[in-house]
Tab-separated table of C-alpha atoms in Angstrom:
chain	number	residue	atom	x	y	z
A	11	UNK	CA	0.000	0.000	0.000
A	12	UNK	CA	2.884	2.365	0.780
A	13	UNK	CA	4.297	1.793	-2.716
A	14	UNK	CA	0.959	2.628	-4.315
A	15	UNK	CA	0.604	5.782	-2.213
A	16	UNK	CA	4.054	6.947	-3.329
A	17	UNK	CA	3.211	6.223	-6.945
A	18	UNK	CA	-0.083	8.108	-6.669
A	19	UNK	CA	1.737	11.085	-5.183
A	20	UNK	CA	4.242	11.060	-8.059
A	21	UNK	CA	1.434	11.003	-10.652
A	22	UNK	CA	-0.440	13.786	-8.876
A	23	UNK	CA	2.701	15.890	-8.699
A	24	UNK	CA	3.473	15.439	-12.373
A	25	UNK	CA	-0.104	16.196	-13.384
A	26	UNK	CA	-0.267	19.355	-11.321
A	27	UNK	CA	3.142	20.379	-12.562
A	28	UNK	CA	2.103	20.347	-16.188
A	29	UNK	CA	0.845	23.708	-17.275
A	30	UNK	CA	-1.146	24.520	-20.372
A	31	UNK	CA	0.509	23.099	-23.447
A	32	UNK	CA	0.426	23.991	-27.131
A	33	UNK	CA	-0.875	20.613	-28.185
A	34	UNK	CA	-2.039	19.204	-31.491
A	35	UNK	CA	-5.243	20.809	-32.787
A	36	UNK	CA	-7.986	18.194	-32.861
A	37	UNK	CA	-11.644	18.653	-33.672
A	38	UNK	CA	-13.623	19.529	-30.574
A	39	UNK	CA	-17.049	19.926	-32.234
A	40	UNK	CA	-18.521	21.060	-35.504
A	41	UNK	CA	-21.626	22.526	-37.100
A	42	UNK	CA	-23.156	20.508	-38.735
A	43	UNK	CA	-22.181	17.926	-36.151
A	44	UNK	CA	-20.016	14.931	-37.066
A	45	UNK	CA	-22.272	12.271	-38.615
A	46	UNK	CA	-25.374	14.451	-38.311
A	47	UNK	CA	-28.542	14.148	-40.376
A	48	UNK	CA	-30.172	17.547	-40.902
A	49	UNK	CA	-33.195	18.838	-42.752
A	50	UNK	CA	-32.030	22.285	-43.851
A	51	UNK	CA	-28.958	23.055	-45.927
A	52	UNK	CA	-26.246	24.847	-43.918
A	53	UNK	CA	-24.624	27.959	-45.365
A	54	UNK	CA	-21.250	27.146	-43.840
A	55	UNK	CA	-19.317	24.437	-42.030
A	56	UNK	CA	-17.783	25.496	-38.728
A	57	UNK	CA	-15.216	23.484	-36.772
A	58	UNK	CA	-14.068	24.227	-33.233
A	59	UNK	CA	-10.556	22.916	-32.494
A	60	UNK	CA	-8.760	22.178	-29.258
A	61	UNK	CA	-5.958	24.633	-30.145
A	62	UNK	CA	-5.426	27.771	-32.175
A	63	UNK	CA	-4.919	27.171	-35.889
A	64	UNK	CA	-2.565	28.869	-38.346
A	65	UNK	CA	-4.909	30.168	-41.081
A	66	UNK	CA	-2.287	30.060	-43.842
A	67	UNK	CA	-1.835	26.296	-43.392
A	68	UNK	CA	-5.379	25.261	-42.502
A	69	UNK	CA	-8.224	24.285	-44.799
A	70	UNK	CA	-11.713	22.793	-44.801
A	71	UNK	CA	-12.934	21.107	-47.985
A	72	UNK	CA	-16.519	19.907	-48.435
A	73	UNK	CA	-17.483	17.506	-51.234
A	74	UNK	CA	-20.731	15.899	-52.341
A	75	UNK	CA	-21.358	12.198	-53.012
A	76	UNK	CA	-19.909	12.604	-56.529
A	77	UNK	CA	-16.687	14.032	-55.113
A	78	UNK	CA	-17.366	17.561	-56.380
A	79	UNK	CA	-16.209	20.389	-54.152
A	80	UNK	CA	-19.212	22.326	-52.803
A	81	UNK	CA	-17.485	24.814	-50.530
A	82	UNK	CA	-16.440	28.281	-51.715
A	83	UNK	CA	-12.762	27.807	-50.872
A	84	UNK	CA	-12.761	30.574	-48.296
A	85	UNK	CA	-11.604	28.805	-45.140
A	86	UNK	CA	-11.071	31.468	-42.527
A	87	UNK	CA	-10.631	31.879	-38.790
A	88	UNK	CA	-13.442	33.343	-36.764
A	89	UNK	CA	-12.434	36.908	-35.848
A	90	UNK	CA	-13.475	36.414	-32.229
A	91	UNK	CA	-12.137	32.891	-31.701
A	92	UNK	CA	-8.784	31.670	-33.119
A	93	UNK	CA	-9.775	28.060	-32.393
A	94	UNK	CA	-12.799	28.257	-34.741
A	95	UNK	CA	-12.622	27.834	-38.540
A	96	UNK	CA	-15.418	28.399	-41.067
A	97	UNK	CA	-15.855	27.654	-44.749
A	98	UNK	CA	-18.802	28.938	-46.786
A	99	UNK	CA	-20.924	26.547	-48.831
A	100	UNK	CA	-22.626	26.751	-52.188
A	101	UNK	CA	-26.376	26.008	-52.058
A	102	UNK	CA	-26.669	22.322	-51.131
A	103	UNK	CA	-29.323	19.822	-52.155
A	104	UNK	CA	-30.375	16.847	-50.032
A	105	UNK	CA	-27.637	14.226	-50.046
A	106	UNK	CA	-24.508	12.987	-48.298
A	107	UNK	CA	-21.540	15.322	-47.880
A	108	UNK	CA	-18.001	14.769	-46.709
A	109	UNK	CA	-15.905	17.299	-44.827
A	110	UNK	CA	-12.124	16.941	-44.955
A	111	UNK	CA	-10.008	19.274	-42.866
A	112	UNK	CA	-6.376	19.786	-42.063
A	113	UNK	CA	-4.930	22.347	-39.718
A	114	UNK	CA	-1.543	23.389	-38.440
A	115	UNK	CA	-1.660	24.481	-34.830
A	116	UNK	CA	0.330	27.459	-33.620
A	117	UNK	CA	3.119	25.136	-32.426
A	118	UNK	CA	3.371	23.774	-36.035
A	119	UNK	CA	1.802	20.353	-35.435
A	120	UNK	CA	-0.269	19.220	-38.428
A	121	UNK	CA	-3.469	17.244	-37.913
A	122	UNK	CA	-6.254	16.167	-40.224
A	123	UNK	CA	-9.587	14.402	-40.216
A	124	UNK	CA	-12.824	13.950	-42.059
A	125	UNK	CA	-16.457	13.396	-41.297
A	126	UNK	CA	-19.794	13.230	-43.044
A	127	UNK	CA	-23.182	14.827	-42.690
A	128	UNK	CA	-26.404	14.172	-44.559
A	129	UNK	CA	-29.136	16.546	-45.648
A	130	UNK	CA	-32.575	15.002	-45.995
A	131	UNK	CA	-35.651	16.646	-47.386
A	132	UNK	CA	-38.391	17.340	-44.900
A	133	UNK	CA	-40.202	14.340	-46.418
A	134	UNK	CA	-37.259	12.232	-45.240
A	135	UNK	CA	-35.246	11.437	-48.402
A	136	UNK	CA	-31.619	12.358	-48.973
A	137	UNK	CA	-31.797	12.556	-52.764
B	27	UNK	CA	16.130	-26.707	0.034
B	28	UNK	CA	16.350	-23.646	2.209
B	29	UNK	CA	17.873	-20.414	1.187
B	30	UNK	CA	19.377	-21.439	-2.143
B	31	UNK	CA	16.065	-22.785	-3.455
B	32	UNK	CA	14.150	-19.731	-2.245
B	33	UNK	CA	16.721	-17.490	-3.855
B	34	UNK	CA	16.409	-19.400	-7.121
B	35	UNK	CA	12.611	-19.109	-7.109
B	36	UNK	CA	12.814	-15.437	-6.242
B	37	UNK	CA	15.287	-14.855	-9.022
B	38	UNK	CA	13.138	-16.584	-11.647
B	39	UNK	CA	10.023	-14.709	-10.546
B	40	UNK	CA	11.799	-11.380	-10.582
B	41	UNK	CA	13.291	-12.077	-13.990
B	42	UNK	CA	9.846	-12.947	-15.340
B	43	UNK	CA	8.384	-9.782	-13.888
B	44	UNK	CA	11.204	-7.641	-15.167
B	45	UNK	CA	11.066	-9.097	-18.643
B	46	UNK	CA	7.300	-8.611	-18.844
B	47	UNK	CA	7.735	-4.851	-18.603
B	48	UNK	CA	8.109	-3.914	-22.268
B	49	UNK	CA	6.365	-0.647	-21.794
B	50	UNK	CA	5.594	1.860	-24.397
B	51	UNK	CA	7.268	4.710	-26.124
B	52	UNK	CA	6.052	7.200	-28.653
B	53	UNK	CA	2.503	7.791	-29.738
B	54	UNK	CA	2.019	8.197	-33.440
B	55	UNK	CA	-0.207	10.108	-35.826
B	56	UNK	CA	-0.935	8.855	-39.360
B	57	UNK	CA	-3.745	10.589	-41.236
B	58	UNK	CA	-6.698	11.033	-38.914
B	59	UNK	CA	-5.485	8.246	-36.623
B	60	UNK	CA	-3.668	8.731	-33.350
B	61	UNK	CA	-2.088	5.529	-32.077
B	62	UNK	CA	-1.765	5.952	-28.307
B	63	UNK	CA	1.255	4.659	-26.392
B	64	UNK	CA	0.466	1.136	-25.242
B	65	UNK	CA	1.670	-0.414	-21.999
B	66	UNK	CA	2.832	-4.002	-22.523
B	67	UNK	CA	4.120	-3.417	-26.058
B	68	UNK	CA	5.500	-0.549	-28.097
B	69	UNK	CA	3.456	1.512	-30.556
B	70	UNK	CA	4.323	2.064	-34.223
B	71	UNK	CA	5.536	5.660	-34.047
B	72	UNK	CA	8.457	7.898	-33.159
B	73	UNK	CA	8.006	11.018	-31.047
B	74	UNK	CA	9.238	13.071	-28.104
B	75	UNK	CA	7.631	11.611	-25.006
B	76	UNK	CA	8.220	10.593	-21.422
B	77	UNK	CA	6.596	7.702	-19.575
B	78	UNK	CA	6.995	8.440	-15.877
B	79	UNK	CA	6.123	6.406	-14.022
B	80	UNK	CA	5.074	3.021	-15.355
B	81	UNK	CA	4.023	0.995	-12.332
B	82	UNK	CA	3.469	-2.722	-12.544
B	83	UNK	CA	2.298	-5.041	-9.783
B	84	UNK	CA	2.826	-8.754	-10.305
B	85	UNK	CA	1.781	-11.397	-7.761
B	86	UNK	CA	4.077	-14.389	-7.489
B	87	UNK	CA	2.369	-17.719	-6.785
B	88	UNK	CA	3.539	-19.940	-3.960
B	89	UNK	CA	5.670	-22.933	-4.837
B	90	UNK	CA	6.657	-25.926	-2.677
B	91	UNK	CA	8.818	-24.537	0.073
B	92	UNK	CA	8.323	-20.912	-0.938
B	93	UNK	CA	5.543	-18.575	0.162
B	94	UNK	CA	3.712	-16.333	-2.315
B	95	UNK	CA	5.035	-12.868	-2.928
B	96	UNK	CA	4.846	-9.966	-5.313
B	97	UNK	CA	6.944	-7.538	-7.299
B	98	UNK	CA	6.444	-3.864	-7.982
B	99	UNK	CA	8.346	-2.155	-10.749
B	100	UNK	CA	8.624	1.594	-11.244
B	101	UNK	CA	9.757	2.342	-14.734
B	102	UNK	CA	10.524	5.249	-16.996
B	103	UNK	CA	11.024	5.680	-20.702
B	104	UNK	CA	12.351	8.773	-22.442
B	105	UNK	CA	11.823	9.023	-26.184
B	106	UNK	CA	13.822	11.556	-28.186
B	107	UNK	CA	13.596	12.298	-31.881
B	108	UNK	CA	16.825	12.743	-33.826
B	109	UNK	CA	15.026	13.616	-37.057
B	110	UNK	CA	11.212	13.786	-37.460
B	111	UNK	CA	11.120	10.047	-38.251
B	112	UNK	CA	14.151	8.679	-36.400
B	113	UNK	CA	14.439	8.515	-32.648
B	114	UNK	CA	15.895	6.733	-29.668
B	115	UNK	CA	14.482	5.656	-26.318
B	116	UNK	CA	16.015	4.796	-22.951
B	117	UNK	CA	14.222	2.471	-20.524
B	118	UNK	CA	14.805	1.733	-16.878
B	119	UNK	CA	12.868	-0.059	-14.120
B	120	UNK	CA	13.356	-0.009	-10.358
B	121	UNK	CA	12.093	-3.304	-8.957
B	122	UNK	CA	11.095	-4.363	-5.482
B	123	UNK	CA	10.147	-7.889	-4.481
B	124	UNK	CA	8.485	-8.915	-1.254
B	125	UNK	CA	7.926	-12.481	-0.047
B	126	UNK	CA	8.588	-15.397	-2.424
B	127	UNK	CA	11.883	-16.165	-0.770
B	128	UNK	CA	14.083	-13.101	-0.855
B	129	UNK	CA	13.258	-9.425	-0.471
B	130	UNK	CA	15.079	-7.618	-3.253
B	131	UNK	CA	15.343	-4.018	-4.451
B	132	UNK	CA	17.221	-2.416	-7.279
B	133	UNK	CA	17.454	-1.308	-10.866
B	134	UNK	CA	16.973	-3.690	-13.738
B	135	UNK	CA	19.328	-3.494	-16.697
B	136	UNK	CA	18.802	-0.431	-18.880
B	137	UNK	CA	17.903	-0.721	-22.524
B	138	UNK	CA	18.247	1.522	-25.547
B	139	UNK	CA	16.037	1.593	-28.643
B	140	UNK	CA	16.828	3.091	-32.039
B	141	UNK	CA	13.677	3.341	-34.157
B	142	UNK	CA	12.782	4.667	-37.601
B	143	UNK	CA	9.228	5.345	-38.772
B	144	UNK	CA	9.646	4.570	-42.472
B	145	UNK	CA	6.079	4.380	-43.757
B	146	UNK	CA	2.772	6.181	-43.298
B	147	UNK	CA	-0.236	5.930	-45.612
B	148	UNK	CA	-2.600	8.607	-44.251
B	149	UNK	CA	-5.607	7.521	-46.316
B	150	UNK	CA	-5.451	4.021	-44.859
B	151	UNK	CA	-4.164	5.061	-41.419
B	152	UNK	CA	-1.334	2.562	-41.853
B	153	UNK	CA	2.137	3.094	-40.502
B	154	UNK	CA	5.246	1.012	-39.954
B	155	UNK	CA	8.497	1.435	-38.078
B	156	UNK	CA	11.635	-0.640	-37.677
B	157	UNK	CA	14.005	-0.575	-34.771
B	158	UNK	CA	16.697	-2.245	-32.748
B	159	UNK	CA	16.440	-2.695	-28.985
B	160	UNK	CA	19.527	-3.517	-26.934
B	161	UNK	CA	19.529	-4.560	-23.287
B	162	UNK	CA	22.844	-3.705	-21.633
B	163	UNK	CA	23.868	-6.463	-19.255
B	164	UNK	CA	25.579	-5.269	-16.099
B	165	UNK	CA	23.846	-1.893	-15.921
B	166	UNK	CA	21.393	-2.986	-13.217
B	167	UNK	CA	21.899	-2.973	-9.459
B	168	UNK	CA	24.615	-5.059	-7.854
B	169	UNK	CA	22.145	-6.559	-5.349
B	170	UNK	CA	19.895	-7.920	-8.071
B	171	UNK	CA	22.894	-9.015	-10.096
B	172	UNK	CA	24.418	-10.931	-7.176
B	173	UNK	CA	21.046	-12.516	-6.441
B	174	UNK	CA	20.871	-13.660	-10.043
B	175	UNK	CA	17.650	-11.727	-10.399
B	176	UNK	CA	18.488	-9.736	-13.504
B	177	UNK	CA	19.983	-10.790	-16.799
B	178	UNK	CA	23.724	-11.247	-16.743
B	179	UNK	CA	23.622	-11.577	-20.515
B	180	UNK	CA	22.316	-8.812	-22.752
B	181	UNK	CA	20.498	-9.138	-26.027
B	182	UNK	CA	19.815	-7.246	-29.226
B	183	UNK	CA	16.354	-7.360	-30.786
B	184	UNK	CA	15.613	-6.200	-34.343
B	185	UNK	CA	11.950	-5.196	-34.197
B	186	UNK	CA	9.170	-4.391	-36.649
B	187	UNK	CA	6.193	-2.253	-35.594
B	188	UNK	CA	2.901	-1.684	-37.455
B	189	UNK	CA	-0.391	0.115	-36.873
B	190	UNK	CA	-3.584	0.099	-38.924
B	191	UNK	CA	-6.679	2.160	-38.222
B	192	UNK	CA	-9.925	0.969	-39.736
B	193	UNK	CA	-11.378	4.429	-40.326
B	194	UNK	CA	-11.330	4.131	-44.119
B	195	UNK	CA	-13.501	1.001	-44.150
B	196	UNK	CA	-17.313	1.158	-44.597
B	197	UNK	CA	-18.005	-0.419	-41.218
B	198	UNK	CA	-19.986	2.338	-39.512
B	199	UNK	CA	-19.440	2.539	-35.788
B	200	UNK	CA	-16.538	0.076	-35.989
B	201	UNK	CA	-14.381	2.639	-37.836
B	202	UNK	CA	-12.748	3.803	-34.564
B	203	UNK	CA	-11.098	0.373	-34.255
B	204	UNK	CA	-7.352	0.104	-34.751
B	205	UNK	CA	-4.840	-2.718	-34.562
B	206	UNK	CA	-1.160	-2.433	-33.706
B	207	UNK	CA	1.459	-5.167	-33.770
B	208	UNK	CA	5.089	-5.742	-32.858
B	209	UNK	CA	7.439	-8.555	-33.825
B	210	UNK	CA	11.013	-8.939	-32.643
B	211	UNK	CA	13.745	-11.538	-32.401
B	212	UNK	CA	15.964	-11.102	-29.364
B	213	UNK	CA	19.484	-12.285	-30.165
B	214	UNK	CA	21.355	-13.153	-27.006
B	215	UNK	CA	24.889	-11.885	-26.437
B	216	UNK	CA	25.653	-15.496	-25.487
B	217	UNK	CA	23.098	-17.876	-27.074
B	218	UNK	CA	24.589	-20.945	-25.407
B	219	UNK	CA	23.927	-19.511	-21.969
B	220	UNK	CA	20.707	-17.604	-22.692
B	221	UNK	CA	18.542	-18.633	-25.665
B	222	UNK	CA	17.399	-16.385	-28.440
B	223	UNK	CA	13.727	-15.492	-28.276
B	224	UNK	CA	10.802	-14.444	-30.455
B	225	UNK	CA	8.671	-11.703	-28.923
B	226	UNK	CA	5.377	-10.753	-30.512
B	227	UNK	CA	2.484	-8.595	-29.415
B	228	UNK	CA	-0.692	-6.989	-30.709
B	229	UNK	CA	-3.352	-4.590	-29.511
B	230	UNK	CA	-6.971	-3.950	-30.463
B	231	UNK	CA	-8.174	-0.432	-29.647
B	232	UNK	CA	-11.490	1.398	-29.886
B	233	UNK	CA	-10.909	5.151	-29.887
B	234	UNK	CA	-13.779	7.269	-28.584
B	235	UNK	CA	-11.853	10.416	-29.638
B	236	UNK	CA	-11.819	9.049	-33.200
B	237	UNK	CA	-15.523	8.207	-32.962
B	238	UNK	CA	-16.379	11.719	-31.793
B	239	UNK	CA	-14.148	13.503	-34.333
B	240	UNK	CA	-14.649	11.410	-37.458
B	241	UNK	CA	-17.713	9.182	-37.238
B	242	UNK	CA	-20.483	10.384	-34.929
B	243	UNK	CA	-20.508	13.285	-32.491
B	244	UNK	CA	-21.039	11.954	-28.988
B	245	UNK	CA	-23.609	13.520	-26.719
B	246	UNK	CA	-21.542	12.751	-23.640
B	247	UNK	CA	-19.300	14.493	-21.090
B	248	UNK	CA	-15.881	15.527	-22.371
B	249	UNK	CA	-14.296	12.909	-20.115
B	250	UNK	CA	-16.014	10.107	-22.029
B	251	UNK	CA	-14.895	11.505	-25.405
B	252	UNK	CA	-11.264	11.008	-24.346
B	253	UNK	CA	-11.401	7.313	-23.445
B	254	UNK	CA	-9.798	4.473	-25.385
B	255	UNK	CA	-10.721	0.946	-24.255
B	256	UNK	CA	-8.289	-1.638	-25.559
B	257	UNK	CA	-6.770	-5.051	-25.069
B	258	UNK	CA	-3.115	-5.963	-25.528
B	259	UNK	CA	-1.569	-9.394	-26.076
B	260	UNK	CA	2.145	-10.004	-25.523
B	261	UNK	CA	4.032	-13.276	-25.966
B	262	UNK	CA	7.584	-14.552	-25.622
B	263	UNK	CA	8.818	-17.790	-27.199
B	264	UNK	CA	12.394	-18.625	-26.197
B	265	UNK	CA	14.246	-21.197	-28.243
B	266	UNK	CA	13.714	-24.577	-26.567
B	267	UNK	CA	11.391	-23.182	-23.912
B	268	UNK	CA	7.662	-22.765	-23.358
B	269	UNK	CA	5.764	-19.805	-24.775
B	270	UNK	CA	4.557	-17.407	-22.117
B	271	UNK	CA	2.345	-14.391	-22.456
B	272	UNK	CA	-0.227	-12.055	-21.064
B	273	UNK	CA	-3.524	-10.533	-22.118
B	274	UNK	CA	-4.077	-7.015	-20.814
B	275	UNK	CA	-7.514	-5.391	-21.087
B	276	UNK	CA	-7.575	-1.765	-20.030
B	277	UNK	CA	-8.562	1.830	-20.495
B	278	UNK	CA	-6.687	4.995	-21.490
B	279	UNK	CA	-7.618	8.615	-20.818
B	280	UNK	CA	-6.227	10.863	-23.550
B	281	UNK	CA	-5.656	14.468	-22.448
B	282	UNK	CA	-4.250	17.158	-24.758
B	283	UNK	CA	-0.666	16.681	-23.644
B	284	UNK	CA	-0.646	13.562	-21.486
B	285	UNK	CA	-2.190	10.138	-21.175
B	286	UNK	CA	-3.120	8.021	-18.173
B	287	UNK	CA	-3.516	4.322	-18.820
B	288	UNK	CA	-4.273	1.247	-16.777
B	289	UNK	CA	-4.591	-2.413	-17.602
B	290	UNK	CA	-5.053	-5.724	-15.851
B	291	UNK	CA	-2.232	-8.096	-16.779
B	292	UNK	CA	-3.521	-11.669	-16.968
B	293	UNK	CA	-1.294	-14.694	-17.595
B	294	UNK	CA	-2.436	-16.377	-20.764
B	295	UNK	CA	-1.426	-20.015	-20.193
B	296	UNK	CA	-0.277	-22.511	-17.580
B	297	UNK	CA	3.412	-21.897	-18.271
B	298	UNK	CA	2.931	-18.214	-17.489
B	299	UNK	CA	0.813	-18.887	-14.381
B	300	UNK	CA	3.690	-20.860	-12.867
B	301	UNK	CA	5.546	-17.623	-12.277
B	302	UNK	CA	2.978	-14.837	-12.154
B	303	UNK	CA	-0.618	-14.215	-11.183
B	304	UNK	CA	-2.992	-11.555	-12.430
B	305	UNK	CA	-1.557	-8.116	-11.761
B	306	UNK	CA	-1.924	-4.625	-13.116
B	307	UNK	CA	0.022	-1.912	-14.880
B	308	UNK	CA	-0.456	1.865	-14.711
B	309	UNK	CA	1.298	4.522	-16.739
B	310	UNK	CA	1.424	8.304	-16.795
B	311	UNK	CA	2.701	9.497	-20.137
B	312	UNK	CA	3.748	13.017	-21.146
B	313	UNK	CA	3.810	14.266	-24.745
B	314	UNK	CA	6.961	16.389	-24.724
B	315	UNK	CA	6.368	17.581	-28.303
B	316	UNK	CA	3.276	19.359	-26.979
B	317	UNK	CA	4.676	20.429	-23.607
B	318	UNK	CA	8.104	21.632	-24.782
B	319	UNK	CA	7.791	22.150	-28.559
B	320	UNK	CA	10.799	24.475	-28.763
B	321	UNK	CA	13.275	22.527	-26.635
B	322	UNK	CA	13.121	18.863	-25.583
B	323	UNK	CA	10.028	18.283	-27.678
B	324	UNK	CA	11.499	18.835	-31.123
B	325	UNK	CA	13.876	16.749	-33.243
B	326	UNK	CA	17.602	17.394	-32.893
B	327	UNK	CA	17.722	17.868	-36.668
B	328	UNK	CA	14.256	19.126	-37.559
B	329	UNK	CA	14.978	19.823	-41.231
B	330	UNK	CA	15.839	16.245	-42.145
């Protein structure tokens, strides 16, 4: 038991000793949400990250089921939140869409990911 | 029977416990996949990280004439990148044994790993590394050495590492699954006295961070979104000896710049149960590339 107490104290000390880090930027949440099914076409895709992103090296690309790009190519950082990126969308029809993103965080770590969302008509179909 | 027999049993048990601690080094990113540092085997990547401590508890079964006992090991591993894809690691374990004949304390032999991540296919979340691990005989404590409780003969192990995430497959909610594997052949410094050995291990992981970021947003507390349940399998097959191994189910918590992991370590067959019971392993792991990106956390030669 003494050994375990010492080990626990070491872990606690190390944890408390670690301040805020400039870690990799991973997706925290998005709008539309990852894997969401929605009934109205969004005008933009927004992604909140866990770290600040470098706008010059960060991009969000949205494609439809045929692989055609449907975003306007204007990935930009939210002026009030450096951890939030937006990209504007062309008018979207019901269907499945894929979002691919890559960002470089302020400490130069590159991360990437992708997710899908689906737009269905109010009658329930996606095409 | 007396002291010599008890010392022999203690030495074998301690050796088994010491050799079962092949704890992890670098975590790795390939495409959208993050392979976390695993505990009873290495992961397929190269990075700047520190495992401190890795704590393993191993019960030692009673044998005729010897009471049951246990070992605790307190290990560290420091991983340093030389270039972005080439790195080295240094391992050490301080071991204590209680009961089972002799009470022993001291450092195990230190080992050094040189590892190169030579392949990453981001679209298929598939990466491979190759390395060489050398255990330096004679670098452990004199007490353990005199008790015959640590290796007096070193070894060199060419090792292949691989990781494959299943995120590109059309398997719905199973896309967060990933598999990692490790295969090595430990070549003894003196094969006549200590046999060569195949070591092989694999892990199956289900990443809730991957699920939340790439498959389906979770309506759950942030704590849950950072969990990775997994199971690890690790085996050793010495030439002319029985295969031993463990299965280790567990859970990791993945913070932004550190990881806390814990697993039960269960002997997988009768040969293993002769020398160890079901124990556990805990590890606190720091990502130095995130914590100290401009000093210890970056490659020595970043432009290569």
